[in-house]
Coordinates of C-alpha atoms and ligand atoms in Angstrom, one line a residue:
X1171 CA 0.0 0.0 0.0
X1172 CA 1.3 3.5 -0.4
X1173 CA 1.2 5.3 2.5
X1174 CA 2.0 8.6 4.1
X1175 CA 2.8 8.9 7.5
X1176 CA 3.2 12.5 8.9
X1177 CA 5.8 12.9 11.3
X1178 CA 7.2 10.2 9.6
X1179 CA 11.1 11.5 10.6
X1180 CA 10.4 11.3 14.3
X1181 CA 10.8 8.4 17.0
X1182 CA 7.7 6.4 16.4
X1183 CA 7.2 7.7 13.1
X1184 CA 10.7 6.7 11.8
X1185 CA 10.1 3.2 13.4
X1186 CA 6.9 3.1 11.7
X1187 CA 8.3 4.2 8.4
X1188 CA 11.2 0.9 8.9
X1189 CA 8.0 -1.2 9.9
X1190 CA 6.4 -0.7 6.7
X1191 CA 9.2 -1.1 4.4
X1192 CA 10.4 -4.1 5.5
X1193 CA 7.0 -5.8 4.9
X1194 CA 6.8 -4.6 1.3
X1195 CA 4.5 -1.0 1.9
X1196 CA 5.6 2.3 0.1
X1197 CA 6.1 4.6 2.6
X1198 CA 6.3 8.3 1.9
X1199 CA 6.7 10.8 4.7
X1200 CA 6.1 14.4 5.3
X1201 CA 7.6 15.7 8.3
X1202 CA 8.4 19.5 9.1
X1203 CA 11.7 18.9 10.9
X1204 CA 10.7 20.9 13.8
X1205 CA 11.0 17.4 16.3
X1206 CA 12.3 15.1 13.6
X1207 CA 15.4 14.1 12.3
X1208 CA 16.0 14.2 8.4
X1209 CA 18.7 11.3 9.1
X1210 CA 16.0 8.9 11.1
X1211 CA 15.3 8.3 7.4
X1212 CA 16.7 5.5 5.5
X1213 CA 18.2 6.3 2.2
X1214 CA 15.9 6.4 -0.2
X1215 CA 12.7 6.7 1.9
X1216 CA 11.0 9.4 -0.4
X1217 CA 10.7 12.4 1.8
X1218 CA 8.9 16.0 1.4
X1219 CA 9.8 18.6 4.2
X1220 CA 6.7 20.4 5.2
X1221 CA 3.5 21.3 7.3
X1222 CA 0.5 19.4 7.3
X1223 CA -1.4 22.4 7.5
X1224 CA -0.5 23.2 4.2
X1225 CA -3.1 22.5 2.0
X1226 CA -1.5 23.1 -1.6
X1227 CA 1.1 21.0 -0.5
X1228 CA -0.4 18.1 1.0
X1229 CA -3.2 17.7 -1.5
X1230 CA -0.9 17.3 -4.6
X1231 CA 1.3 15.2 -2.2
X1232 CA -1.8 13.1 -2.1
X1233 CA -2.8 13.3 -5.6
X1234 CA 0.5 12.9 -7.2
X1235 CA 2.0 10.1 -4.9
X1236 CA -1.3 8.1 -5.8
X1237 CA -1.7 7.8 -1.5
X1238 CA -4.0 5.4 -0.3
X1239 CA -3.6 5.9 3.4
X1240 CA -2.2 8.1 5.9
X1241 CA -0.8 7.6 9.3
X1242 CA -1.0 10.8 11.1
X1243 CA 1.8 11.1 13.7
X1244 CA 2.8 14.7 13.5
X1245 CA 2.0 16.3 16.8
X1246 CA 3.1 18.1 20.0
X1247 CA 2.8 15.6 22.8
X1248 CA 4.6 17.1 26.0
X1249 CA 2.0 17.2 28.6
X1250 CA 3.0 19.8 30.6
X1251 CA 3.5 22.1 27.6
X1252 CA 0.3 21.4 26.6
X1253 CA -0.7 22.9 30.2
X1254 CA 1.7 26.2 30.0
X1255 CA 0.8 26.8 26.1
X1256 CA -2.7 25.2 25.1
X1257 CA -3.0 27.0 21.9
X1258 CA -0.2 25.4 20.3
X1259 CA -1.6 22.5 21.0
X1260 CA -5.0 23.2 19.6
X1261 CA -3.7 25.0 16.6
X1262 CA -1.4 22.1 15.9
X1263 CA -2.7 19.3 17.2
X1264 CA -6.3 19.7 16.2
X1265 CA -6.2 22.4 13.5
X1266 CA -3.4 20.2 11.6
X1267 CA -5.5 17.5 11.5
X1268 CA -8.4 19.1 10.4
X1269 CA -6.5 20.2 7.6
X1270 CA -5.1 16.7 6.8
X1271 CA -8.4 15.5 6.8
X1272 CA -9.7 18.2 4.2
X1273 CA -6.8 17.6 2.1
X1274 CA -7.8 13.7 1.9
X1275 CA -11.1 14.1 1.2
X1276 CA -10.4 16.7 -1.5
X1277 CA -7.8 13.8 -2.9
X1278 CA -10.2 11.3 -2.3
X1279 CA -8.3 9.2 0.5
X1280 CA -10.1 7.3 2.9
X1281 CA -7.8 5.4 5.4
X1282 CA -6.9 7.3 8.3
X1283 CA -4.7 6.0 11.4
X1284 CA -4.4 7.9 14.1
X1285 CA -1.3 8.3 16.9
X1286 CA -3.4 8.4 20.1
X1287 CA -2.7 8.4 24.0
X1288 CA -3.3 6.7 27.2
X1289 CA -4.2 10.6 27.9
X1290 CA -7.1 10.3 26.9
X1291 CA -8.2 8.6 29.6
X1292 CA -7.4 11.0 32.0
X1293 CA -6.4 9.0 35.6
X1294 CA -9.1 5.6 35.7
X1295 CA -9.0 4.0 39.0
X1296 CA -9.3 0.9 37.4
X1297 CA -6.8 -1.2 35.8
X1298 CA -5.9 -2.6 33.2
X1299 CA -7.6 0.3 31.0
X1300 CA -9.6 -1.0 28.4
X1301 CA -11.0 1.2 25.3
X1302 CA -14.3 1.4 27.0
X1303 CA -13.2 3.1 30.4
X1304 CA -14.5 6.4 30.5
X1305 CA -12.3 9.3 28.5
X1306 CA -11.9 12.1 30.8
X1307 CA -8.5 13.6 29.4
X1308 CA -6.6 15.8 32.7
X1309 CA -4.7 17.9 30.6
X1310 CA -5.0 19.8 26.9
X1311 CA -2.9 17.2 25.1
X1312 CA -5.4 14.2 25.5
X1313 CA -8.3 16.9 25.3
X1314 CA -6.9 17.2 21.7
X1315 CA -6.2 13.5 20.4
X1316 CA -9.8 13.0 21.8
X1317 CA -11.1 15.8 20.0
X1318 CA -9.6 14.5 17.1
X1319 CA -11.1 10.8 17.7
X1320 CA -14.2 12.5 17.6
X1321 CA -14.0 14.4 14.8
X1322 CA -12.9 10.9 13.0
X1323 CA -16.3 9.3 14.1
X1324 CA -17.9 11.9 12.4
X1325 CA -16.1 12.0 9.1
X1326 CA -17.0 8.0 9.0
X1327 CA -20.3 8.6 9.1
X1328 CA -20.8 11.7 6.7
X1329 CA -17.6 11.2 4.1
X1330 CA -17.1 7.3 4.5
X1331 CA -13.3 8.3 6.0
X1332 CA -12.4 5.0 7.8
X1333 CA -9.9 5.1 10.5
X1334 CA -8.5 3.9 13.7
X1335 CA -7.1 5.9 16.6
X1336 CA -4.0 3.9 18.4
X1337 CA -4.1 4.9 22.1
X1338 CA -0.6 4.6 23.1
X1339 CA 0.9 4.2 26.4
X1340 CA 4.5 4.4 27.3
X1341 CA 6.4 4.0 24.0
X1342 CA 10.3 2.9 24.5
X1343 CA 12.9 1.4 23.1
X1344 CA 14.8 1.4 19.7
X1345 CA 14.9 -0.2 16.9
X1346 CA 18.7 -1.2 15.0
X1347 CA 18.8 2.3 13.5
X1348 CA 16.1 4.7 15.3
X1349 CA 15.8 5.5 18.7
X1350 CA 14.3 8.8 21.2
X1351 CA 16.3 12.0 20.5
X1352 CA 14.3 14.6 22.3
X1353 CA 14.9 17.7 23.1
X1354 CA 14.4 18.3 25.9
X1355 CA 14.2 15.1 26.9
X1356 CA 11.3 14.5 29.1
X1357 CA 10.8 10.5 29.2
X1358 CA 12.0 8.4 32.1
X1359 CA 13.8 5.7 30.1
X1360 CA 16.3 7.8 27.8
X1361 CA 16.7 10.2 31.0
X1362 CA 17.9 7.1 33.6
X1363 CA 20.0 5.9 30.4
X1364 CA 21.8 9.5 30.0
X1365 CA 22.3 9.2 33.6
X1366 CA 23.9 5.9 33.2
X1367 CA 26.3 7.3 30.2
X1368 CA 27.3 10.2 32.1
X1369 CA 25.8 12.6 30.1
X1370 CA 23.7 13.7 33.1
X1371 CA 24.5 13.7 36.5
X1372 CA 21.4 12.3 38.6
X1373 CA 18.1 11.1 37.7
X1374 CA 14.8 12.7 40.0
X1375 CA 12.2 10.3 41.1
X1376 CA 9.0 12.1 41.1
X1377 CA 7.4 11.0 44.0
X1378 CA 7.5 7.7 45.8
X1379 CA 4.4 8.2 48.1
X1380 CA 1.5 7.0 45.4
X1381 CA -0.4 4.1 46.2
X1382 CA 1.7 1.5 44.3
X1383 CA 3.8 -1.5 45.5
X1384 CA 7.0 0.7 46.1
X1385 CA 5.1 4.4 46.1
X1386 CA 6.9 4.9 43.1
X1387 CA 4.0 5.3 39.6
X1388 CA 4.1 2.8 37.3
X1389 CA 3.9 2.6 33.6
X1390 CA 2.9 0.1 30.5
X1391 CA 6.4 0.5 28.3
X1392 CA 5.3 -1.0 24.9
X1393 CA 8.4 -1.5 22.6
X1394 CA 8.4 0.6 19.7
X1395 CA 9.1 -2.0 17.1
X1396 CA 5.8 -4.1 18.7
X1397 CA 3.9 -0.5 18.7
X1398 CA 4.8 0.1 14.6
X1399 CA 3.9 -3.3 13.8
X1400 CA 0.5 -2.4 15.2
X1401 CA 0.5 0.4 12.8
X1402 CA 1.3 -2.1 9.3
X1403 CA -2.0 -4.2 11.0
X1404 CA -3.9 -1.0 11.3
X1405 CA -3.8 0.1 7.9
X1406 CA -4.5 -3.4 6.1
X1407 CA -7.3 -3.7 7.8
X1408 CA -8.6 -0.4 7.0
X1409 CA -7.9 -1.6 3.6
X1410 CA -10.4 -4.8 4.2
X1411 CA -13.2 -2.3 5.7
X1412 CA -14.4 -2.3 8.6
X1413 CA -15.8 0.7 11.3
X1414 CA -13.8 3.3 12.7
X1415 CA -12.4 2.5 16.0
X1416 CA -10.0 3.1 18.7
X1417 CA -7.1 0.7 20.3
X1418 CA -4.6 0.7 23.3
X1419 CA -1.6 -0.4 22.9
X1420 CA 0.4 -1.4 25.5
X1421 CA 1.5 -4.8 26.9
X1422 CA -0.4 -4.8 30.0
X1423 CA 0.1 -7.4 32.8
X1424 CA 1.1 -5.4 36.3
X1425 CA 3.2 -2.7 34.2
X1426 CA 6.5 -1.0 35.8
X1427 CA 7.2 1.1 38.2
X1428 CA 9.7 4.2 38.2
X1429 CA 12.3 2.5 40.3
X1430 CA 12.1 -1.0 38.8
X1431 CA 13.4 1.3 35.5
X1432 CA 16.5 2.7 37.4
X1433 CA 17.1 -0.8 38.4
X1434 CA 16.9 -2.1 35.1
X1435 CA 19.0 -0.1 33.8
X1436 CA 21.8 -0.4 36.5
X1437 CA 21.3 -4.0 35.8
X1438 CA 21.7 -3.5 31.7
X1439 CA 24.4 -1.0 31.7
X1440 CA 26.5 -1.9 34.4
X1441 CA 26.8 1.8 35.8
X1442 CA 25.5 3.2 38.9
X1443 CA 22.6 5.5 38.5
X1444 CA 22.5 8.2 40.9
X1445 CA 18.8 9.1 42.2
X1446 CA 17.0 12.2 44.2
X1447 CA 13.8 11.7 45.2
X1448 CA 12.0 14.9 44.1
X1449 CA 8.1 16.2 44.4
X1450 CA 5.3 14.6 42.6
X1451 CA 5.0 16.0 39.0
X1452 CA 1.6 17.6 38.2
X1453 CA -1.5 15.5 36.6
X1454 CA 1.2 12.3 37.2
X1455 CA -1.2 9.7 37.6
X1456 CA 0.1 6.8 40.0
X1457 CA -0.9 3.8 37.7
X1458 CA -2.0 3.4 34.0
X1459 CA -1.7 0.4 32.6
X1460 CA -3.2 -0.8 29.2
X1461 CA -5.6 -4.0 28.7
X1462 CA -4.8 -4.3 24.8
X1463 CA -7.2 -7.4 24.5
X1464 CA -9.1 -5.8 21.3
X1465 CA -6.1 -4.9 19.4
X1466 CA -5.1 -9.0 19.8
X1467 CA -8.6 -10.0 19.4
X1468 CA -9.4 -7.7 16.3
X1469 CA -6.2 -7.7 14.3
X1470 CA -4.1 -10.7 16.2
X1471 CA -1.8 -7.7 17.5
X1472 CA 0.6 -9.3 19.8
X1473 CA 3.5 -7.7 21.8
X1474 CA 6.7 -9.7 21.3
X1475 CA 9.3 -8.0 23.4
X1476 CA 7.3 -6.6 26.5
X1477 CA 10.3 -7.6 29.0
X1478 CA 11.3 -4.2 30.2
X1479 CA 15.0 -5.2 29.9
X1480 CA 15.0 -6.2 26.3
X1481 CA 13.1 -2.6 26.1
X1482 CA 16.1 -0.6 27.8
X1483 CA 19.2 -3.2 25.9
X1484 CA 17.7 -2.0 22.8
X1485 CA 17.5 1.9 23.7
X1486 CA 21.1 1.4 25.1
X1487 CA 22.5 0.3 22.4
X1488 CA 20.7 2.9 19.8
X1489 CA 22.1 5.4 22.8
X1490 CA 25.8 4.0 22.4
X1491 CA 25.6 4.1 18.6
X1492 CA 24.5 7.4 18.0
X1493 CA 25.3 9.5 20.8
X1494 CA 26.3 11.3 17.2
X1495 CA 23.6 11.6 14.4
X1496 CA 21.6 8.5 14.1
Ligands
UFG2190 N1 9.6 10.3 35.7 C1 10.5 10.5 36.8 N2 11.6 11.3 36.5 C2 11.9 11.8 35.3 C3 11.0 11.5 34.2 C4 9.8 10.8 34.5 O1 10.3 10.1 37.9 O2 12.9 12.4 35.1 C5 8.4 9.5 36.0 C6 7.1 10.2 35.7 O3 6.7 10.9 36.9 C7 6.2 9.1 35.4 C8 7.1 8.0 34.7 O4 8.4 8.4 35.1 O5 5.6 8.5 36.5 C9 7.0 8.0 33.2 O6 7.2 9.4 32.8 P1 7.3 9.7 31.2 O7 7.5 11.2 31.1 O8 8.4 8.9 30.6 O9 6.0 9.3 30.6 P2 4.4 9.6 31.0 O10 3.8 8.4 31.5 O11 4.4 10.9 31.8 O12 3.8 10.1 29.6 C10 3.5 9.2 28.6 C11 3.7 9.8 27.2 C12 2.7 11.0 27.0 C13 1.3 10.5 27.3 C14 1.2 9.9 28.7 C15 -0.1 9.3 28.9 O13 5.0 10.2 27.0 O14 2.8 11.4 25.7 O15 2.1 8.8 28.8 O16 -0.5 9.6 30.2 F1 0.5 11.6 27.3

């Protein structure tokens, strides 16, 4: 199938982009560069540098690439700027998509995936989630990918634009080639691994008085390769039909907490790992962990490498490899 996947040159996307390849789908990708990375890109991965806001752009992209899905993954996706600046997040987030969405329908393209979040949910108190809990977002970045959801529902029923949202929870680890280089970096994993190399002095524990086996929160880490294969499922069976719909992805059973990490990745690395225990972080919730039953049910989805220490071997050693350009 050829598809386009926005935000194609970032960490999931560039997975997602490798994912596709390898099983014989044309990926194209349009990405603005403002998060990605031009070289997360294999050679010869066509590529087009550019907004999906822009209309003229994205519509002959469409048209001329004879596209007949899209993964949508550009986005913003830092809660806590989504708190201090929600407009970007609207105008981006939501805006973009609505955009993407015009473009497709002007070009006549009908398969839609989304890149969703466990933030939708907002803080559940019961676990695992599954896709019919109630979606109560706590901060304006779910608020968005909801909004979007919604809007998707709609366009089903009044264009006959199929899609799926893919609610993800804690995405980690690299694949051979492409692994997380953000800036700032924000996420536990490639944090306590920095800390490990030496690049940073001390890792700071959020809070370890939540109501969890060692008061520290815990977290579903899905694997990145396991989460872009769920993407390749995703859009063939959009291509067999079928409603729109949303699914979580994570790999469920009791998840992991914030110090089981560190000690994972003392155990992986072989270096100490320095820790200060410092204040809760706002709208933290203490656990959320995914019950991905209907993605295995529905499209026979399976993690394959939910052990959290094949997770952090395989961001080490993308870490290691590229601490230059991937
Ligand atoms: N944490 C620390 N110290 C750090 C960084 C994180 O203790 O330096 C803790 C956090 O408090 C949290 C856990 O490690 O309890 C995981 O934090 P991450 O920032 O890695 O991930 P989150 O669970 O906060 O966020 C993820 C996605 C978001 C998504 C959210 C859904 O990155 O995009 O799940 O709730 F919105």
């Amino acid at each position: 199938m050829r598809v386009l996947v926005t935000g194609g040159a970032g960490y999931v996307g560039s997975v997602v982009v490798e994912e596709l390849a390898r099983v014989g789908h044309s990926p194209r990708v349009l990405d603005n560069l403002q998060k990605g990375h031009r070289d997360a890109l294999a050679e010869g991965v066509p590529f087009v540098q550019g907004d999906v806001a822009d209309r003229p752009l994205v519509e002959a992209l469409l048209r001329d690439e004879k596209i007949e899905a899209v993964i949508h993954m550009a986005a913003d996706s830092l809660v806590g700027e989504s708190v201090t600046d929600p407009a970007k997040y609207w105008r981006n987030n939501v805006g973009g998509s609505l955009a993407l969405l015009d473009s497709m329908r002007a070009a006549n393209v009908r398969a839609f995936v989304l890149s969703s979040t466990a933030a939708v949910y907002g803080e559940p108190e019961k676990q695992p989630i599954d896709e019919d809990a109630a979606l109560v977002p706590t901060n304006p970045y779910g608020d968005t990918k909801l909004t979007i959801e919604r809007v998707l529902r709609t366009y089903d029923v009044a264009y006959g634009l199929r899609s799926i949202a893919l609610r993800y929870f804690n995405a980690a680890g690299a694949s051979e080639r492409c692994g997380e280089r953000h800036d700032p970096e924000t996420h536990l994993i490639p944090i306590v691994l920095e800390v490990a190399a030496g690049t940073r002095p001390e890792v700071s524990i959020f809070g370890d008085d939540y109501p969890t086996p060692d008061g520290t929160c815990v977290r579903d880490y899905i694997h990145v390769l396991d989460l872009a294969r769920a993407h390749v499922l995703a859009i063939e069976s959009l291509g067999e039909g079928g409603p729109t719909r949303a699914y979580n992805l994570g790999c469920g059973g009791d998840g992991y907490s914030v110090k089981q990490v560190v000690e994972t990745v003392r155990a992986v690395t072989g270096h100490p790992v320095p820790v200060k225990m410092a204040p809760r972080r706002a709208g933290d919730p203490a656990v959320l962990v995914a019950s991905s039953a209907r993605i295995q049910r529905e499209l026979g989805w399976r993690p394959e490498r939910q052990d959290l220490r094949v997770i952090v071997e395989s961001a080490w050693r993308f870490l290691r490899a590229h601490s230059s350009p991937c």
